[in-house]
Tab-separated table of N, CA and C in Angstrom:
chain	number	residue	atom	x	y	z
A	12	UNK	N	87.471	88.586	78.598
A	12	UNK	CA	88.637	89.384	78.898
A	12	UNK	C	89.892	88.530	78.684
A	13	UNK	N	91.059	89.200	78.033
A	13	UNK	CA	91.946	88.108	77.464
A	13	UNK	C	93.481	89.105	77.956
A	14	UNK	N	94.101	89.001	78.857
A	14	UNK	CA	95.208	89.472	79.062
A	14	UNK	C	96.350	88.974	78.480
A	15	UNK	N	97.163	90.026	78.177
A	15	UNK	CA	98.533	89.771	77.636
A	15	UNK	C	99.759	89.691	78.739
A	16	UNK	N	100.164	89.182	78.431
A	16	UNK	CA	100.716	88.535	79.913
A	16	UNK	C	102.638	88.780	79.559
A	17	UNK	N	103.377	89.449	80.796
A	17	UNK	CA	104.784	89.799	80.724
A	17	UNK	C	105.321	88.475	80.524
A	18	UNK	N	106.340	88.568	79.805
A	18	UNK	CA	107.382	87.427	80.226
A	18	UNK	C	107.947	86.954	81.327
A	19	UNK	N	107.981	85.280	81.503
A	19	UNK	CA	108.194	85.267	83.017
A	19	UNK	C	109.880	85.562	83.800
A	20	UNK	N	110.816	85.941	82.848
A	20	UNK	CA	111.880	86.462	83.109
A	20	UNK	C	111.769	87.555	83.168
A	21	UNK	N	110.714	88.525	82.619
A	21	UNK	CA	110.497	90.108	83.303
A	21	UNK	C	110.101	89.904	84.782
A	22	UNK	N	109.059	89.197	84.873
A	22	UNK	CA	108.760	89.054	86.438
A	22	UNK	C	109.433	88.469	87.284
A	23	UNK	N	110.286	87.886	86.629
A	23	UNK	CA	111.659	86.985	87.890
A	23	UNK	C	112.431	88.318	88.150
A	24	UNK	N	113.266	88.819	86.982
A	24	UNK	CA	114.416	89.809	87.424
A	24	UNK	C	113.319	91.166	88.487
A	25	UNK	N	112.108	91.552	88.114
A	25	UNK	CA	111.567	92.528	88.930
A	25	UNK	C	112.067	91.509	91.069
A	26	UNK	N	111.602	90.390	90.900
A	26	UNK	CA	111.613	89.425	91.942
A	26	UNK	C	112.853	90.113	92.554
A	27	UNK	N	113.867	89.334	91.279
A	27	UNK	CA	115.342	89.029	91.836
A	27	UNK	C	116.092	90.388	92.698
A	28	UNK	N	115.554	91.783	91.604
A	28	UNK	CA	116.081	92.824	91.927
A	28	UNK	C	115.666	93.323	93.415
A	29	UNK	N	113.898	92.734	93.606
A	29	UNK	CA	113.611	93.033	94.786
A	29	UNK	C	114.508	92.475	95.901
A	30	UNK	N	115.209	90.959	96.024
A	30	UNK	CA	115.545	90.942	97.287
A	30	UNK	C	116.886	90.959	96.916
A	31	UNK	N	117.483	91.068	95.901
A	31	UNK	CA	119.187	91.388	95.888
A	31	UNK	C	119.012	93.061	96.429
A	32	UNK	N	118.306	94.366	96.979
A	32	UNK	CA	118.375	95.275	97.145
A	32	UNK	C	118.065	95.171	98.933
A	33	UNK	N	117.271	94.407	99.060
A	33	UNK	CA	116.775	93.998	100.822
A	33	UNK	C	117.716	93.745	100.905
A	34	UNK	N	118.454	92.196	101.089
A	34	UNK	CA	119.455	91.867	101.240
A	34	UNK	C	120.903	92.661	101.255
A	35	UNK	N	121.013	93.469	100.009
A	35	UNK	CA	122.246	94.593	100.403
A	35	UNK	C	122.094	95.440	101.554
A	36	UNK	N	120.644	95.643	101.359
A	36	UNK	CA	120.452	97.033	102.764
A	36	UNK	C	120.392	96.742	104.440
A	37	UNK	N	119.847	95.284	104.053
A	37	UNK	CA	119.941	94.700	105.427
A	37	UNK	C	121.383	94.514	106.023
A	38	UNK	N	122.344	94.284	105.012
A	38	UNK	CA	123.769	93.867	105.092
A	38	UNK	C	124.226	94.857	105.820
A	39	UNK	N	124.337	96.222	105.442
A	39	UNK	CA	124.461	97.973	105.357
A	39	UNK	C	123.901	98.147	106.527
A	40	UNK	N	123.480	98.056	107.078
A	40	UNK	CA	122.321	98.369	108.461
A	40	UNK	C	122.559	97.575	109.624
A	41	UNK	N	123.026	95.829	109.296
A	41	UNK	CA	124.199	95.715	110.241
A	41	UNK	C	125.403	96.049	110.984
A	42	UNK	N	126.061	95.795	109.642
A	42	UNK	CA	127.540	96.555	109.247
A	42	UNK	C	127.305	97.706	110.023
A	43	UNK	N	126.490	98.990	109.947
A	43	UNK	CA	126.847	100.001	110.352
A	43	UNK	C	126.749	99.960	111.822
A	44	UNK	N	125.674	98.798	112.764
A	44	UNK	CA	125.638	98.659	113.844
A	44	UNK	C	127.124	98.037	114.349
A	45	UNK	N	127.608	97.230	113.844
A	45	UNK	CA	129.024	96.625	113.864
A	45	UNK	C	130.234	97.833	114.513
A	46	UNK	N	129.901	98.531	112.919
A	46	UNK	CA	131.311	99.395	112.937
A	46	UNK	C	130.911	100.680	113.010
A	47	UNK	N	131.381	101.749	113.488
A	47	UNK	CA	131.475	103.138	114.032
A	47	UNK	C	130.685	103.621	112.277
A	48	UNK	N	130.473	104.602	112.621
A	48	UNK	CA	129.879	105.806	111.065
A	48	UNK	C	131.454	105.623	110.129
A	49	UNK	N	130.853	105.387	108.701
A	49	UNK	CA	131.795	105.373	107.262
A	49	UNK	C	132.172	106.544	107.018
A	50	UNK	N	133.192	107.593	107.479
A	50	UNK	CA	133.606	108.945	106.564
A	50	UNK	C	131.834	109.788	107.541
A	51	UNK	N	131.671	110.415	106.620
A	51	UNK	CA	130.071	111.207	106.935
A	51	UNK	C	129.066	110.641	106.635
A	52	UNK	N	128.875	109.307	105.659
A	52	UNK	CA	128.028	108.956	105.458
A	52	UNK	C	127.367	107.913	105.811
A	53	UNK	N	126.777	107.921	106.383
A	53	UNK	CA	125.954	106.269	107.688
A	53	UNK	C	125.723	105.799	106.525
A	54	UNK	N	126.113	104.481	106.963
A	54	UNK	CA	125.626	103.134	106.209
A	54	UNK	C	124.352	102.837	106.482
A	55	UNK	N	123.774	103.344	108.094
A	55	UNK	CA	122.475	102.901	107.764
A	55	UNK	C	121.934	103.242	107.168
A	56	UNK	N	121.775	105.066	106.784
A	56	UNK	CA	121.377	105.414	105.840
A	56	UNK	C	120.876	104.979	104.359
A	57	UNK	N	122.365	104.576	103.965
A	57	UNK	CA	122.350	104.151	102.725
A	57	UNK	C	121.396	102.700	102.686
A	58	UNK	N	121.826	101.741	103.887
A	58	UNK	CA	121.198	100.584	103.793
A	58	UNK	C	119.980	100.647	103.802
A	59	UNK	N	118.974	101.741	104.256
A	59	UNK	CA	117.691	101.790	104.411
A	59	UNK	C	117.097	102.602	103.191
A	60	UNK	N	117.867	102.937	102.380
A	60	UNK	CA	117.651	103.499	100.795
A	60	UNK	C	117.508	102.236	100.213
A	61	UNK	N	118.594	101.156	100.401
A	61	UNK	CA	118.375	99.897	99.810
A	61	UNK	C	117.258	99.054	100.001
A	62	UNK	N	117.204	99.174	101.224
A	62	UNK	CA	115.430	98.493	101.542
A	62	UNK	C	114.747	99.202	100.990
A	63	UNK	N	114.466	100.535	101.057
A	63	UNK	CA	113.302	101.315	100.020
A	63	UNK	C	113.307	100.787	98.959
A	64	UNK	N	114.409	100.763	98.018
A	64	UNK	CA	114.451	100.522	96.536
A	64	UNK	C	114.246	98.955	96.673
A	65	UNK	N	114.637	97.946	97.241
A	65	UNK	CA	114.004	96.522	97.227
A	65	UNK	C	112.802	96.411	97.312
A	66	UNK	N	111.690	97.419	98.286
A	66	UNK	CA	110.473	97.058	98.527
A	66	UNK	C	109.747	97.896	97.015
A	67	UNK	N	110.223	99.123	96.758
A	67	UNK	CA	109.736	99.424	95.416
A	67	UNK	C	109.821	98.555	94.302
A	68	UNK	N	110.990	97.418	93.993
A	68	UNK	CA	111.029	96.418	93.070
A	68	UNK	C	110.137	95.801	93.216
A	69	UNK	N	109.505	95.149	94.935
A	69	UNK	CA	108.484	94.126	94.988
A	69	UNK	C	106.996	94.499	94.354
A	70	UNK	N	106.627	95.907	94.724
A	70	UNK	CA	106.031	96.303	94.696
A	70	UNK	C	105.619	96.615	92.544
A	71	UNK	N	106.646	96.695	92.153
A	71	UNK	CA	106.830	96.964	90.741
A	71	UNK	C	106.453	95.189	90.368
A	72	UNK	N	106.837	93.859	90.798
A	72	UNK	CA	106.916	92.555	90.301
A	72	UNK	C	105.162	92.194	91.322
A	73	UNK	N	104.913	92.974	91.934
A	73	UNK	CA	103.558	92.822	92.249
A	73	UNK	C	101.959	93.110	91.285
A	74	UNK	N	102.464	94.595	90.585
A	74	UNK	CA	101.500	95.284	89.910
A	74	UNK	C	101.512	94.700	88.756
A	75	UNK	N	102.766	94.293	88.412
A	75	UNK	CA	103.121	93.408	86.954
A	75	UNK	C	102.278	91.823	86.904
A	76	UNK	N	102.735	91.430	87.667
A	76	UNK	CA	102.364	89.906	87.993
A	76	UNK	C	100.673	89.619	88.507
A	77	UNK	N	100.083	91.342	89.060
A	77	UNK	CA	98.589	90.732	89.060
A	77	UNK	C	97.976	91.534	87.898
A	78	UNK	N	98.413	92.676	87.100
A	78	UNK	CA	97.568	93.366	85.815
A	78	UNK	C	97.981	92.922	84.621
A	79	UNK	N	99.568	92.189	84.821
A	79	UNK	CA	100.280	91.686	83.324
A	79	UNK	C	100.369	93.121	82.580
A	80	UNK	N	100.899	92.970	81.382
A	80	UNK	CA	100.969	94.214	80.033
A	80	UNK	C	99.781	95.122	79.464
A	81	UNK	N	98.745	94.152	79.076
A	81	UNK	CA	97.597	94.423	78.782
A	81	UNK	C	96.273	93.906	78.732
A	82	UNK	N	95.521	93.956	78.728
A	82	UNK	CA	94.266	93.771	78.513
A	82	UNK	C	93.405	93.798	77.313
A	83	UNK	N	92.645	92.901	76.907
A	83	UNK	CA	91.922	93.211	75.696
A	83	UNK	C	90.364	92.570	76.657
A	84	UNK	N	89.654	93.929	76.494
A	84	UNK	CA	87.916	94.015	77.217
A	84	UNK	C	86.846	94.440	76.163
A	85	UNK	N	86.244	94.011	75.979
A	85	UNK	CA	84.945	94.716	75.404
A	85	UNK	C	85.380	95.624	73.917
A	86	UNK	N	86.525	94.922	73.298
A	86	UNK	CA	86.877	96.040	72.241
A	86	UNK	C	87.642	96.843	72.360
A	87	UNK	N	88.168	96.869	73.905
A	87	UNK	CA	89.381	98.082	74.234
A	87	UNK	C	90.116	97.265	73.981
A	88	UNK	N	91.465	97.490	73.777
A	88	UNK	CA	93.224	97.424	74.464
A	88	UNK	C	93.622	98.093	75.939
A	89	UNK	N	93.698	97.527	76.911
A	89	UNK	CA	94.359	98.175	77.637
A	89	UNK	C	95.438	97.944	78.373
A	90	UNK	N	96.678	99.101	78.348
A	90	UNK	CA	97.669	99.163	78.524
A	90	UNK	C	97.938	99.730	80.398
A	91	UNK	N	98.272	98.037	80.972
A	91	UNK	CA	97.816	98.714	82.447
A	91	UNK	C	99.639	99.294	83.236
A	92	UNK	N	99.463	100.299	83.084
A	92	UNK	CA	100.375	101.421	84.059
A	92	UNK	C	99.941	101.478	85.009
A	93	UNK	N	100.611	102.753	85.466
A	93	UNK	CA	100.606	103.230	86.921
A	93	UNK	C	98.846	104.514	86.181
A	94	UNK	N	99.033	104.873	85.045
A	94	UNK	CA	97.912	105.302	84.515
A	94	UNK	C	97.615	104.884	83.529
A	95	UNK	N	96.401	103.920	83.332
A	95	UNK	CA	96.407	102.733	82.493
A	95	UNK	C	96.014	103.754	80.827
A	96	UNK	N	96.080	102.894	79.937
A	96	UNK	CA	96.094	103.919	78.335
A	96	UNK	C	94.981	102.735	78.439
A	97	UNK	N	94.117	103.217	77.586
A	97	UNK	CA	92.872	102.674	76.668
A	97	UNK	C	93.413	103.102	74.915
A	98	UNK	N	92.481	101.967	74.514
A	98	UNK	CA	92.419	102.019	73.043
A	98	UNK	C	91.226	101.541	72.242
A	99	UNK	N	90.239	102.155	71.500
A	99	UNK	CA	89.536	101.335	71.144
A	99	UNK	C	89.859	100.565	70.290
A	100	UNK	N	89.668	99.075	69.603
A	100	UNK	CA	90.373	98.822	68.685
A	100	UNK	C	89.423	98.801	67.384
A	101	UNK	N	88.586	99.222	67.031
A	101	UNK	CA	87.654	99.660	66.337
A	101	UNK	C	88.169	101.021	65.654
A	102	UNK	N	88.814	101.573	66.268
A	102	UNK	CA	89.627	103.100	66.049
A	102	UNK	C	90.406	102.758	65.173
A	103	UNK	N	91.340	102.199	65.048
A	103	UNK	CA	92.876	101.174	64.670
A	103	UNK	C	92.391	101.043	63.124
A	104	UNK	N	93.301	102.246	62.901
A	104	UNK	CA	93.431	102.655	61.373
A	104	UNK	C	94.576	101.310	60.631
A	105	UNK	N	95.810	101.410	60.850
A	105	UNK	CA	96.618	100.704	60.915
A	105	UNK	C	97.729	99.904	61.772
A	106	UNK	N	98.073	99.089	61.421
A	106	UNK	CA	99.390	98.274	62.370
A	106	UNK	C	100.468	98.120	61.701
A	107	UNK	N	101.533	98.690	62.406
A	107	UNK	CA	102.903	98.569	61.927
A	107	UNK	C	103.651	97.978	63.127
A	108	UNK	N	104.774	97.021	61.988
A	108	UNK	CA	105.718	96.498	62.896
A	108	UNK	C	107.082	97.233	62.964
A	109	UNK	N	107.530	98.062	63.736
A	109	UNK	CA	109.176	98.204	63.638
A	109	UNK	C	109.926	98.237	64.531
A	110	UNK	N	111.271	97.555	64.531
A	110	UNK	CA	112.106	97.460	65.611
A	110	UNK	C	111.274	96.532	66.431
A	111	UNK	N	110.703	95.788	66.094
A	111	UNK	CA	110.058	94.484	67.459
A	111	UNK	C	109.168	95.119	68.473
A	112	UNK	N	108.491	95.880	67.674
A	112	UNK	CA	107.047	96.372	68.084
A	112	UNK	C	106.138	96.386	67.618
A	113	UNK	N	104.967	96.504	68.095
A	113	UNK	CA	103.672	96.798	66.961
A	113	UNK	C	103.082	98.356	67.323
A	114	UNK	N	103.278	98.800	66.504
A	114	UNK	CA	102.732	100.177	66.035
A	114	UNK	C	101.037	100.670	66.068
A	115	UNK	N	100.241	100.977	66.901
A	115	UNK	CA	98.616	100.526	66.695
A	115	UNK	C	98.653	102.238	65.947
A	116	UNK	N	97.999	102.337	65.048
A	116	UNK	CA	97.650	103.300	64.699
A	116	UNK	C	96.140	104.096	64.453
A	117	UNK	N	95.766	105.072	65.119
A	117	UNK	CA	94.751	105.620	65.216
A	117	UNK	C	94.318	107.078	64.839
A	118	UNK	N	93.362	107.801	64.383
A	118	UNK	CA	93.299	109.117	63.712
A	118	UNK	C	94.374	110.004	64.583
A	119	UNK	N	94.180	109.388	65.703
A	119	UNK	CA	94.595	110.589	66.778
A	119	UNK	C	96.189	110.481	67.640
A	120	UNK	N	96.179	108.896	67.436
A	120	UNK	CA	97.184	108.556	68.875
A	120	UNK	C	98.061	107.477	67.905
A	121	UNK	N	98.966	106.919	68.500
A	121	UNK	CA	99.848	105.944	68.471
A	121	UNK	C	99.904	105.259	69.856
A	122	UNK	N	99.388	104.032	69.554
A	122	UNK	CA	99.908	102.912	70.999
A	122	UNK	C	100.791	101.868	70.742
A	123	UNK	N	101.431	102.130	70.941
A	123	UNK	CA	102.621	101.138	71.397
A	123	UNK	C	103.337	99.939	71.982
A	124	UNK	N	103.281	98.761	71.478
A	124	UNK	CA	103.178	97.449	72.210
A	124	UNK	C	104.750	97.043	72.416
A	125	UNK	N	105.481	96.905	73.015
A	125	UNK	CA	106.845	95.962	73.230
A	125	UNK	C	106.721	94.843	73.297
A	126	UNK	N	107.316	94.367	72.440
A	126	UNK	CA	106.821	92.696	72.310
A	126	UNK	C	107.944	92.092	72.707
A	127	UNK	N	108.869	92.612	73.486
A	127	UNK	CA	110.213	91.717	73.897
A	127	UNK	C	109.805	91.302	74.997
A	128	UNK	N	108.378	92.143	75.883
A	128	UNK	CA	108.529	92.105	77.185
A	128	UNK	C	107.041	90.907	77.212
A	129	UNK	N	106.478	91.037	76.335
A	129	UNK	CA	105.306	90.072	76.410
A	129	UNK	C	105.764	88.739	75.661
A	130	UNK	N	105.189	87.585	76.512
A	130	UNK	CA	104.999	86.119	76.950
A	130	UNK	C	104.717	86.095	75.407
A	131	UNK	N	105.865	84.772	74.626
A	131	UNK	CA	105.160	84.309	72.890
A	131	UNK	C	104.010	83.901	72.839
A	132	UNK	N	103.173	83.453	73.840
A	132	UNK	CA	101.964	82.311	73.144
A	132	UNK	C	101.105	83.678	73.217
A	133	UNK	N	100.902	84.780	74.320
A	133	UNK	CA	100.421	85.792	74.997
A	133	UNK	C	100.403	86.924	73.282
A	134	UNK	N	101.554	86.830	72.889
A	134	UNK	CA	101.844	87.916	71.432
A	134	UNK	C	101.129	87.222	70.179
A	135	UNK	N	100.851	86.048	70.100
A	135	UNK	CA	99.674	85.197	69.352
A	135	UNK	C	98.486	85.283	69.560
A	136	UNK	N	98.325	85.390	70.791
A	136	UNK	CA	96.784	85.734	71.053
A	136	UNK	C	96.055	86.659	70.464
A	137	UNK	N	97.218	87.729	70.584
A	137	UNK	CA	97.240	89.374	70.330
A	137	UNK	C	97.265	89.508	69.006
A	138	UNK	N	97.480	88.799	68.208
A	138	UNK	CA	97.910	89.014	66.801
A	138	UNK	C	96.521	88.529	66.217
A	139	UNK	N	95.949	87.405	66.890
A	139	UNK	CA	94.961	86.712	66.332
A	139	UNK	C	93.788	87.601	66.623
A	140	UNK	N	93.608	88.411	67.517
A	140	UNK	CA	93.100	89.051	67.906
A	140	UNK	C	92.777	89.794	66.928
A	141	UNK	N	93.756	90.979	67.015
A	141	UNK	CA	93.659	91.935	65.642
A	141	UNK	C	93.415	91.424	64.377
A	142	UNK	N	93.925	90.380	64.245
A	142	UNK	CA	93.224	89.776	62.837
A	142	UNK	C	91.716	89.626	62.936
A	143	UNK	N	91.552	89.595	63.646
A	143	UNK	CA	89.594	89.836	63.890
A	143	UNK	C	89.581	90.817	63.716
A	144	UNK	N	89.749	91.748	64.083
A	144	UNK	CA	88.955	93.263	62.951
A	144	UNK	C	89.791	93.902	61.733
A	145	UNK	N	90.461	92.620	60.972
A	145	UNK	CA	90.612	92.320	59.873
A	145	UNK	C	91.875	93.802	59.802
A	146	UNK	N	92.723	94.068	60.453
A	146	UNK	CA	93.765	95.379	60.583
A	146	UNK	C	94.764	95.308	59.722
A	147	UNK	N	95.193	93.581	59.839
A	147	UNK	CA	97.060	93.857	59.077
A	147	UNK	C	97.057	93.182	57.709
């Protein structure tokens, strides 16, 4: 099993975004204990939207950082989401590159790789890979 692995500045900014959003909301949730209600709209409110959306970042630099981009198993590709895509690569009619992607092409489907977001040594692997069932 050979994973393709995010860049580690995708997984920092998922990080960063997580606690620059805690940190605002925690701020917001003071503040509002501090000072009387803003106009109509509680700050705690808002500040506890900010903690939501910080713990959803962690949670986003969590799923990233333990499944990475993809997977290559037993002949699949897999593309791990929130609903992971399979590919056989045996299927894989052709490969195209455009706009700083690779294009997998199949009778049926198109899969889709972003290669801005995957690790260089990680996009070599991948390449060498497919050159094993002789594609490009």
């Amino acid at each position: 099993m050979t994973k393709i692995r995010y860049t580690k500045e995708r997984l920092r900014s998922n990080s960063r975004m997580g606690i620059f959003f805690v940190a605002i909301g925690i701020i917001l949730v003071l503040l509002s204990f501090i000072t009387s209600e803003w106009k109509e709209i509680s700050l705690a409110s808002i500040g506890i939207g900010q903690i939501g959306a910080g713990i959803f970042m962690f949670l986003i630099y969590y799923f990233e950082n333990r499944k990475q981009y993809l997977t290559l198993k037993n002949g699949e590709l897999i593309k791990n989401t929130l609903f992971p895509k399979k590919l056989k690569l045996a299927e894989i009619k052709s490969i195209k590159e455009f706009a700083g992607d690779l294009k997998l092409i199949t009778q049926n489907t198109e899969f889709i790789i972003d290669t801005q977001i995957v690790e260089p040594n990680s996009l070599e692997e991948l390449k060498n890979e497919l050159k094993n069932y002789n594609l490009k």
